[in-house]
mmCIF file of C-alpha atoms in Angstrom:
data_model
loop_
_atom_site.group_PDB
_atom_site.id
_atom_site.type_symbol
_atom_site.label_atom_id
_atom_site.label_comp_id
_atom_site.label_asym_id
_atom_site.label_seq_id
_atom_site.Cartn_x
_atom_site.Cartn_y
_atom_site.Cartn_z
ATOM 1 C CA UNK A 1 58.787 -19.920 -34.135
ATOM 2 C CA UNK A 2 58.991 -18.111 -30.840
ATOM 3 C CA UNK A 3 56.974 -15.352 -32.778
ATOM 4 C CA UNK A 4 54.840 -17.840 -34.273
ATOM 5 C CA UNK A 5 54.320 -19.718 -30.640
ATOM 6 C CA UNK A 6 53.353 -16.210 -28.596
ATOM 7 C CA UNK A 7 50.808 -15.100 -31.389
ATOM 8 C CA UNK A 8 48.726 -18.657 -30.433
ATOM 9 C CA UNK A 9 49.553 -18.077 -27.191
ATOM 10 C CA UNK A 10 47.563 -14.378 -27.468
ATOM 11 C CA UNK A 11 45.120 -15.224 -29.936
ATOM 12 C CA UNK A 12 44.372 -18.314 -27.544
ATOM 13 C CA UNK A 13 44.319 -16.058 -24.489
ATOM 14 C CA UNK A 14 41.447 -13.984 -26.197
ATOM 15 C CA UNK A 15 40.077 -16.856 -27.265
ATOM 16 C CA UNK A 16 38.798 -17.988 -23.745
ATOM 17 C CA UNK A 17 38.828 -15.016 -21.968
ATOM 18 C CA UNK A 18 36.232 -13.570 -24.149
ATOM 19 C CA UNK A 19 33.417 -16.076 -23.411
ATOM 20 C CA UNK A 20 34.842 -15.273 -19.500
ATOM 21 C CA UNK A 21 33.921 -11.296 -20.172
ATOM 22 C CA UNK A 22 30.904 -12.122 -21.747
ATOM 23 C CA UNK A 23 29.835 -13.882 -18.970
ATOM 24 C CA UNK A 24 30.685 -11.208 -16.685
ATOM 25 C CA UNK A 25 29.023 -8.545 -18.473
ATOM 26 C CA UNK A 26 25.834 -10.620 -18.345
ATOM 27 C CA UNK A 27 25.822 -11.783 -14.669
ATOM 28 C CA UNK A 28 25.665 -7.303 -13.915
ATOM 29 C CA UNK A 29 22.948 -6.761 -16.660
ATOM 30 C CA UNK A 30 20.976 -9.404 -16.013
ATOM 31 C CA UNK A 31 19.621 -7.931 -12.626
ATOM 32 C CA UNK A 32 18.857 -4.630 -14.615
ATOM 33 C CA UNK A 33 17.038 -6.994 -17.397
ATOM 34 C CA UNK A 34 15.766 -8.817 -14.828
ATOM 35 C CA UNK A 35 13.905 -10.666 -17.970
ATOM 36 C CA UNK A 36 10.264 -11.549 -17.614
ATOM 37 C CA UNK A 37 9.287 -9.366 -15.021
ATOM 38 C CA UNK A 38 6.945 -6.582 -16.345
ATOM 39 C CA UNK A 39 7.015 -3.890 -13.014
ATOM 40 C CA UNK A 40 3.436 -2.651 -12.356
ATOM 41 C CA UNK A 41 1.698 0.083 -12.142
ATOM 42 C CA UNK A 42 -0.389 0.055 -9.224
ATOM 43 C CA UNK A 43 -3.485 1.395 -8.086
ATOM 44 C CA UNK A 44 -3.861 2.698 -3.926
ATOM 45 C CA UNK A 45 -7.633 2.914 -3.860
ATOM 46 C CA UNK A 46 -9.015 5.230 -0.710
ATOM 47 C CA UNK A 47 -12.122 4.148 1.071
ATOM 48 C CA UNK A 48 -13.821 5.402 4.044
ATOM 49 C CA UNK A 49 -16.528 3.645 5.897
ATOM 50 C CA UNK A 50 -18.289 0.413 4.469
ATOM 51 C CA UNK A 51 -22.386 0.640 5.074
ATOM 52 C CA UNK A 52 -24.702 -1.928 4.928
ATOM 53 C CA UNK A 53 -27.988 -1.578 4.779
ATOM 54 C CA UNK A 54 -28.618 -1.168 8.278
ATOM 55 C CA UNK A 55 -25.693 1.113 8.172
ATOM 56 C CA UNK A 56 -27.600 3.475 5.709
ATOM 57 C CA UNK A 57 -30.783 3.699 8.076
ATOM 58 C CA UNK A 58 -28.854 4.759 11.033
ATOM 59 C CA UNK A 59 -26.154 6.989 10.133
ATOM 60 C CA UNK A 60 -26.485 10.110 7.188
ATOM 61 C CA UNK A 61 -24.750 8.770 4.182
ATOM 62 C CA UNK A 62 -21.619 10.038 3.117
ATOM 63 C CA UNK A 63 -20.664 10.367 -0.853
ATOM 64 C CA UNK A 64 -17.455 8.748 0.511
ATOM 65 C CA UNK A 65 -19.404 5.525 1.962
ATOM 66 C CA UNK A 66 -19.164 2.309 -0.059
ATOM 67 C CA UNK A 67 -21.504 -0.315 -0.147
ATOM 68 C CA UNK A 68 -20.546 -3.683 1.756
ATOM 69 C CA UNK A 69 -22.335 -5.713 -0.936
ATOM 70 C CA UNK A 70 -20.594 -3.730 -3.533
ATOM 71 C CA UNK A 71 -17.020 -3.940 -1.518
ATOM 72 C CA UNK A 72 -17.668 -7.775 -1.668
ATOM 73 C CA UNK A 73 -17.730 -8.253 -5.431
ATOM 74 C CA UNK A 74 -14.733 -6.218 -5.809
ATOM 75 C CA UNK A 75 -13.010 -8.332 -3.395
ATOM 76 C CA UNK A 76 -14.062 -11.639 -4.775
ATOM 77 C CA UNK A 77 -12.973 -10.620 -8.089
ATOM 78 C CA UNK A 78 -9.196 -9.349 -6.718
ATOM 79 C CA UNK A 79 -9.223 -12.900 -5.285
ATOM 80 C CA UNK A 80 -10.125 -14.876 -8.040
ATOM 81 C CA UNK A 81 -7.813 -13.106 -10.656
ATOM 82 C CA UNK A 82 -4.886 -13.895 -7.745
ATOM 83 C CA UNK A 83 -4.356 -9.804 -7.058
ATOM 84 C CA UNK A 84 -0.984 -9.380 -4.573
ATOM 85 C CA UNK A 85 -2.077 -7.478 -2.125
ATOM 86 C CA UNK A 86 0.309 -4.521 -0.983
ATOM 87 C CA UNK A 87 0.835 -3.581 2.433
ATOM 88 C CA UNK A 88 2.520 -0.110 3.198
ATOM 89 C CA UNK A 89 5.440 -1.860 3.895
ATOM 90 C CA UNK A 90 5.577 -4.353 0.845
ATOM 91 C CA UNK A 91 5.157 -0.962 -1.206
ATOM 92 C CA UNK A 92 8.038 0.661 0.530
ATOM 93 C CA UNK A 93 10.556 -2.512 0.179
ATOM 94 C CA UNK A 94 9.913 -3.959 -2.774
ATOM 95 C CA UNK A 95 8.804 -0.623 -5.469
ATOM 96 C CA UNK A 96 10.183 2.710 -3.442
ATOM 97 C CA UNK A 97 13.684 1.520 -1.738
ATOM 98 C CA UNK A 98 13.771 -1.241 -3.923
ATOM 99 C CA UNK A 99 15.666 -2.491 -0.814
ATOM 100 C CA UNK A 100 13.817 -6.075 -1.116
ATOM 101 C CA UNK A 101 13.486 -7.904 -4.820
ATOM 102 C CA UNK A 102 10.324 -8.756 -5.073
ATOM 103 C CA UNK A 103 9.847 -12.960 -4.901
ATOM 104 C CA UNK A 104 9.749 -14.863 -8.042
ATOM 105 C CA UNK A 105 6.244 -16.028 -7.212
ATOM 106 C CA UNK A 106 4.901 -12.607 -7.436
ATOM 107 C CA UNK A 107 6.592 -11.135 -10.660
ATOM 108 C CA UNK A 108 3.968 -9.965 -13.242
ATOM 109 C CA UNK A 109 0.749 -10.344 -11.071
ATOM 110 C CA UNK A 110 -1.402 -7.193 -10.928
ATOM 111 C CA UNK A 111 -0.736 -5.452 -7.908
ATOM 112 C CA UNK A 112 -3.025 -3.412 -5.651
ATOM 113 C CA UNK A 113 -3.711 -1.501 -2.261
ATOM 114 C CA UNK A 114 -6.527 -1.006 -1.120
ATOM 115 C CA UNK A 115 -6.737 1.595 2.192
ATOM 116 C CA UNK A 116 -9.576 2.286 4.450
ATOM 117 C CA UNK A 117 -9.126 6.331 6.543
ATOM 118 C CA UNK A 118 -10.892 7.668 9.528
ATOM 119 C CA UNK A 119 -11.128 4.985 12.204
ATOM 120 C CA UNK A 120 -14.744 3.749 11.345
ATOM 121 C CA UNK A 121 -16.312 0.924 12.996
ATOM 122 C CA UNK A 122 -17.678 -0.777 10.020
ATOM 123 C CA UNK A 123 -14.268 -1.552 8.896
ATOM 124 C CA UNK A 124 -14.417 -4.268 11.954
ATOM 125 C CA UNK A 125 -17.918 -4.920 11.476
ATOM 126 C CA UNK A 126 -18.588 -5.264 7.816
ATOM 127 C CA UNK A 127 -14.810 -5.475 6.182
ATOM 128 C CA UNK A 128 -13.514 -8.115 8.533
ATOM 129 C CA UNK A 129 -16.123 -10.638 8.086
ATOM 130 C CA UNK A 130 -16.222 -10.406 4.332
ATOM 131 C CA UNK A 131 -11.995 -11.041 3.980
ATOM 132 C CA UNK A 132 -12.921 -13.638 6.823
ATOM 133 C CA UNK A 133 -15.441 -15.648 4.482
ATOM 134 C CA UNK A 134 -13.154 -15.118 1.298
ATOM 135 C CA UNK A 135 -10.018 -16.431 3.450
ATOM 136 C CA UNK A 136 -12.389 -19.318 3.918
ATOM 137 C CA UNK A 137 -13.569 -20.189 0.568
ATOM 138 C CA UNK A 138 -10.195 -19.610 -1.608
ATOM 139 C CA UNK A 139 -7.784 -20.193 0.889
ATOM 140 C CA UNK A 140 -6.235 -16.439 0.376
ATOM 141 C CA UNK A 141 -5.659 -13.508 2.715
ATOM 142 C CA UNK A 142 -6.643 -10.235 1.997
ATOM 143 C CA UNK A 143 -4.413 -7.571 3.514
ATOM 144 C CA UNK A 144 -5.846 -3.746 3.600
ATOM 145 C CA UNK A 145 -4.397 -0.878 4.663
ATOM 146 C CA UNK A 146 -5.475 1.360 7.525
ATOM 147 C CA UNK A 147 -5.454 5.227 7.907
ATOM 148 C CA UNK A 148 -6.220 5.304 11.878
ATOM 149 C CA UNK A 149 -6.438 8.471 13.674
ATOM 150 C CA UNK A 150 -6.195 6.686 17.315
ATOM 151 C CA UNK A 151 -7.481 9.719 19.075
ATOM 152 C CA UNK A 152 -10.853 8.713 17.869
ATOM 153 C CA UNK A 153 -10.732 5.152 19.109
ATOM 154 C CA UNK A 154 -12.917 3.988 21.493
ATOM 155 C CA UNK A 155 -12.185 3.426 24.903
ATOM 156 C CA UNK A 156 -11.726 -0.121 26.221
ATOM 157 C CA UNK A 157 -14.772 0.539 28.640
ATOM 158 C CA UNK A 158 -17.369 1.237 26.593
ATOM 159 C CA UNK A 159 -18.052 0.132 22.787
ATOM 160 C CA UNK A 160 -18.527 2.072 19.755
ATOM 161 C CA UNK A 161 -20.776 1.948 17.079
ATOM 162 C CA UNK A 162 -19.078 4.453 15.142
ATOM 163 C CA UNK A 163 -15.305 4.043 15.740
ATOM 164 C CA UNK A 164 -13.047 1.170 16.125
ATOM 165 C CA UNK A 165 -11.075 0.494 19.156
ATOM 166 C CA UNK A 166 -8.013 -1.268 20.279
ATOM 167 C CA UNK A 167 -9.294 -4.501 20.324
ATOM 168 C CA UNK A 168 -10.861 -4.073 17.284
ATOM 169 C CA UNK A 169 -7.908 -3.270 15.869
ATOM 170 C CA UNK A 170 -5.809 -6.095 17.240
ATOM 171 C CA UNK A 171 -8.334 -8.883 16.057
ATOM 172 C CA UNK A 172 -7.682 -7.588 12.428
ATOM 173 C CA UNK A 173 -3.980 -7.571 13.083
ATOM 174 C CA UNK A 174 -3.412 -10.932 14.896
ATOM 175 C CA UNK A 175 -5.403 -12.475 11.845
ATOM 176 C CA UNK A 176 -3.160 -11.133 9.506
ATOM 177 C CA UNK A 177 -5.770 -9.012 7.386
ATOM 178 C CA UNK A 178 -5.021 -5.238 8.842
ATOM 179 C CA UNK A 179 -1.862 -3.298 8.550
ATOM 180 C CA UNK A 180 -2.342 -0.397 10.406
ATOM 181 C CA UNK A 181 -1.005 2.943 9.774
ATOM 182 C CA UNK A 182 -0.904 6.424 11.163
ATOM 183 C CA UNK A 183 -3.661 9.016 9.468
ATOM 184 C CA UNK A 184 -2.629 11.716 12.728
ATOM 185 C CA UNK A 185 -4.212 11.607 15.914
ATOM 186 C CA UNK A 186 -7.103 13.578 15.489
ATOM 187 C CA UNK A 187 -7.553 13.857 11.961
ATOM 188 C CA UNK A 188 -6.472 17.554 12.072
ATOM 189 C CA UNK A 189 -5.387 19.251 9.284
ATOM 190 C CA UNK A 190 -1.450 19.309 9.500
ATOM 191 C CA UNK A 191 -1.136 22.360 7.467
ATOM 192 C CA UNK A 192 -3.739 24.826 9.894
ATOM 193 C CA UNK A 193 -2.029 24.336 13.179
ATOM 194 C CA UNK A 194 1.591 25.348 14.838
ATOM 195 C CA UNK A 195 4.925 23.249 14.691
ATOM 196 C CA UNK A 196 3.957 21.951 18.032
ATOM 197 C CA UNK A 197 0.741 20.539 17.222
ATOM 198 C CA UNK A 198 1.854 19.450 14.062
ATOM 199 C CA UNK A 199 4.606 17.501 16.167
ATOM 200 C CA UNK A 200 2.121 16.193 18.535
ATOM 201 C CA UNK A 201 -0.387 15.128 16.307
ATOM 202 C CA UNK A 202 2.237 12.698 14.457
ATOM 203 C CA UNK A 203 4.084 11.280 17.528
ATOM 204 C CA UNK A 204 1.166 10.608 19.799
ATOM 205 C CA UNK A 205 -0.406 8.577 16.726
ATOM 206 C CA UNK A 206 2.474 6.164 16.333
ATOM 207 C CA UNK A 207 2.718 6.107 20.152
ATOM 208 C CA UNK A 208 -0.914 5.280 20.698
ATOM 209 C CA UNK A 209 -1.090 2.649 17.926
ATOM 210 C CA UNK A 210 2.140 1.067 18.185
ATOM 211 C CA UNK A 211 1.140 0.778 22.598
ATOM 212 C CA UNK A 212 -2.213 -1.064 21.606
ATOM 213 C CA UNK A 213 -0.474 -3.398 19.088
ATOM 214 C CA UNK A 214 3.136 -3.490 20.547
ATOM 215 C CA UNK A 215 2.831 -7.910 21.373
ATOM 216 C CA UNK A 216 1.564 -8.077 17.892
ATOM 217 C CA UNK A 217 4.287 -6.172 16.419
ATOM 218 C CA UNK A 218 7.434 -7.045 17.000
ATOM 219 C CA UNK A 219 9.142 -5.819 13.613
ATOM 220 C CA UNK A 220 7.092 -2.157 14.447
ATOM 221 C CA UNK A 221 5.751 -1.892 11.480
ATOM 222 C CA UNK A 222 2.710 -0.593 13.111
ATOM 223 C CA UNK A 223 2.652 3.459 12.109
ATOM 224 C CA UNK A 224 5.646 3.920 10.182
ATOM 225 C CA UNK A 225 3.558 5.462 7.233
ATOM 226 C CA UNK A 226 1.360 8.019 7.162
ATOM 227 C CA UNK A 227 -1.773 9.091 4.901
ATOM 228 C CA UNK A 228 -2.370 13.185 5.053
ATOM 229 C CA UNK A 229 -5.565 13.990 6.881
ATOM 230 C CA UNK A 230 -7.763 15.682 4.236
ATOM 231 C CA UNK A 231 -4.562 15.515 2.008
ATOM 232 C CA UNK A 232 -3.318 18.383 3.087
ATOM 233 C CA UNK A 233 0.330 19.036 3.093
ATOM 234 C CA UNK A 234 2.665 21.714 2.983
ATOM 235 C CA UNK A 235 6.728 21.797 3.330
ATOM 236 C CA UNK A 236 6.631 22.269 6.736
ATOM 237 C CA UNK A 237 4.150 19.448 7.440
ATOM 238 C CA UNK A 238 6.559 17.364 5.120
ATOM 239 C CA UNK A 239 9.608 17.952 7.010
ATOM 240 C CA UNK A 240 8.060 17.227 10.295
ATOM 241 C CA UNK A 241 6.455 13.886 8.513
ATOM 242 C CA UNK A 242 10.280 12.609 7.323
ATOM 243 C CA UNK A 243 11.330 12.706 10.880
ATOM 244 C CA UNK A 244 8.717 10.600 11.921
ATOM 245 C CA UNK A 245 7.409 8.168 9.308
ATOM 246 C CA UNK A 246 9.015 6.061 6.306
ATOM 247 C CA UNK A 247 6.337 6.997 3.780
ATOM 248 C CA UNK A 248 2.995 9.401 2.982
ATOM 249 C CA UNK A 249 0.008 9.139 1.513
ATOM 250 C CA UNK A 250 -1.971 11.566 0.003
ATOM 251 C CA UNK A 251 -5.115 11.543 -2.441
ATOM 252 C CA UNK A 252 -4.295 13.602 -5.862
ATOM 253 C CA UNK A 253 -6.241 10.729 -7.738
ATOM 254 C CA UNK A 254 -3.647 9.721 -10.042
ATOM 255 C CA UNK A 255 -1.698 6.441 -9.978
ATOM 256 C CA UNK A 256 1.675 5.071 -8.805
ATOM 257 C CA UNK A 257 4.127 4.542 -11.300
ATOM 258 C CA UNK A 258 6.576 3.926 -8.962
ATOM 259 C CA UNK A 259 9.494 3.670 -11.514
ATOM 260 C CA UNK A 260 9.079 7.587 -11.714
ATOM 261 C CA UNK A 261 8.110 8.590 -8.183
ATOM 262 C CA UNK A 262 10.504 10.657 -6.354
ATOM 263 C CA UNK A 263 9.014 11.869 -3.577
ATOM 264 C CA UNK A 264 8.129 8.741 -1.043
ATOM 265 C CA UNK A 265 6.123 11.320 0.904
ATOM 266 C CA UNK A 266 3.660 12.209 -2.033
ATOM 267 C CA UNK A 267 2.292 9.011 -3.054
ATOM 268 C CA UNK A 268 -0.872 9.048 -4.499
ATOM 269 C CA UNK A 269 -3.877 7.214 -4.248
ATOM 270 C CA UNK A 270 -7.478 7.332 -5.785
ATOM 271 C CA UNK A 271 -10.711 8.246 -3.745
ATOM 272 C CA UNK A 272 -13.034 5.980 -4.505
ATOM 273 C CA UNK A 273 -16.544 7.315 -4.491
ATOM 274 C CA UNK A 274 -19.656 6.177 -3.136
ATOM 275 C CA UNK A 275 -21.472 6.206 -6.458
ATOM 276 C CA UNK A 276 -18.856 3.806 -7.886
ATOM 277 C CA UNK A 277 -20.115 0.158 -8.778
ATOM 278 C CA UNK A 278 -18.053 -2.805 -8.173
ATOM 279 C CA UNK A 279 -17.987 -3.072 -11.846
ATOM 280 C CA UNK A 280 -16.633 -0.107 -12.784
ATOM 281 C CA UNK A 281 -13.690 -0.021 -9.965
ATOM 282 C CA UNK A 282 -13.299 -3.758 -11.635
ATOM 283 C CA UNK A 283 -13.192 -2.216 -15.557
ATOM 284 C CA UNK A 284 -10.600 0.605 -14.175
ATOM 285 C CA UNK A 285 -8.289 -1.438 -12.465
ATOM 286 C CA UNK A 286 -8.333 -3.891 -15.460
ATOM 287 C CA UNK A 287 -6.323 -1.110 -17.384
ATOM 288 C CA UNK A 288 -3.670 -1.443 -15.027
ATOM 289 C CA UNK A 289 -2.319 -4.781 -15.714
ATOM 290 C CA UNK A 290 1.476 -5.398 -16.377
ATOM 291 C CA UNK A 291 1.013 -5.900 -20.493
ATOM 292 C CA UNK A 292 -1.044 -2.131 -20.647
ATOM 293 C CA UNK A 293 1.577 -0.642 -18.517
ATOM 294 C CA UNK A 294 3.334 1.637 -21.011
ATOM 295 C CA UNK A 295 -0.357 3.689 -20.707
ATOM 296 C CA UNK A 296 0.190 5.519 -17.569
ATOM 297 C CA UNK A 297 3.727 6.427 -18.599
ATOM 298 C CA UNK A 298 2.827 10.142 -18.892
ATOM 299 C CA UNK A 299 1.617 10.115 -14.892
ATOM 300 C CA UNK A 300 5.746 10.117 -14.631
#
């Protein structure tokens, strides 16, 4: 009987212990399951200065220059298909540490950044208003990335019509639409000039920008990434640029799969080219959406 009694007693034990294991086993996989979330692949598109018109009669156009009426349908149709858009530091948190899960809310939208290099006025004069009027009429704010080489910016006395300035800079910021990140301080190319320069060129930027946006800022989030001027980099210029800066940029036109990036200081991004419609930015980013992810596997 005694026999008998400590067999039940065992096969009981397993008995309801096992559902106890199970559950164990589950509550570690499930983060790593982390069912119905589809990670994206995202798209960092690279724009330079936005021309109207007006724009195109007084200054030589660029290839690199992109319509304003052109930048607007694009950004309409982001809006309207309810795009999350990335800030350097959303990017960094929630895809390259991973050190932040990204919110419920947000799992399996399309993702995108969009970034704007070189300082130019026209982001202030014909960017701004359009995420203005869109904020207006959908009730959603557009966040873009800046590249800002501050050594360019205008000074407080006088006002540019090719360059932004502080203030300029601080309007965007204090309305929520411009995170603004280091692209050096005068644009130099970091792999041409000494270990000094190099060193000067990438403190005095996040000095400069973080001492015109430092009431704004609190978190300093202000220039702690960094795009490549002319997307040049070497391993010296990297080594210098992990001292100073969470994250780089750099344009090698192919697209973040972030599951397979191991490099936080070589991620890419896509010029976008003057001679591309609205349209056809709209048809390529359309092939980046969670269910055609599998696509871009080979960029790994």
């Amino acid at each position: 009987m005694n026999e008998d009694n400590h067999q039940q007693n065992s096969n009981s034990s397993k008995k309801t212990s096992f559902p106890l294991s199970m559950f164990l086993l589950m509550v570690m996989i499930f983060p790593l399951l982390n069912p119905g979330y589809n990670p994206p692949t995202i798209p960092i598109l690279g724009f330079h200065r936005i021309v109207s018109q007006s724009n195109i009669r007084k200054f030589q156009q660029l290839d690199m220059d992109y319509k304003k009426q052109e930048m607007e349908k694009l950004l309409e149709y982001l809006v309207v298909q309810d795009y999350w858009f990335l800030t350097s530091q959303d990017l960094y948190d929630f895809f390259i540490t991973k050190s932040r899960e990204v919110p419920y809310e947000y799992r399996n939208k399309n993702a995108i950044m969009l970034t704007f290099d070189d300082s130019y006025k026209t982001v202030y004069t014909n960017l701004l208003p359009i995420l203005s009027k869109l904020e207006k009429k959908y009730g959603k704010k557009v966040k873009v990335v800046l590249f800002v080489n501050p050594g360019t910016l205008t000074n407080e006395d006088r006002v540019s019509s090719t360059h932004l300035g502080c203030r300029d800079l601080r309007e965007g910021l204090q309305k929520g639409f411009f995170d603004i990140q280091s692209h050096g301080d005068n644009h130099k190319n970091l792999t041409e000039i000494s270990q000094q320069e190099i060193v000067s060129e990438l403190l005095l930027a996040r000095i400069k920008l973080r001492k015109c946006t430092e009431d704004l800022d609190p978190e300093q989030n202000v220039a702690s990434h960094l795009a490549y001027p002319y997307g040049a980099y070497n391993k010296q210029v990297e080594q210098y640029v992990n001292k100073y800066y969470l994250s780089a940029y750099l344009y090698n036109d192919k697209l973040l799969n972030y599951s397979c990036l191991k490099d936080n200081y070589k991620i890419p991004r896509l010029m976008v080219n003057g001679q591309k419609s609205s349209q056809e930015l709209i048809e390529a980013i359309q092939k980046f959406s969670p269910n055609k992810k599998n696509i871009f596997k080979e960029q790994c």
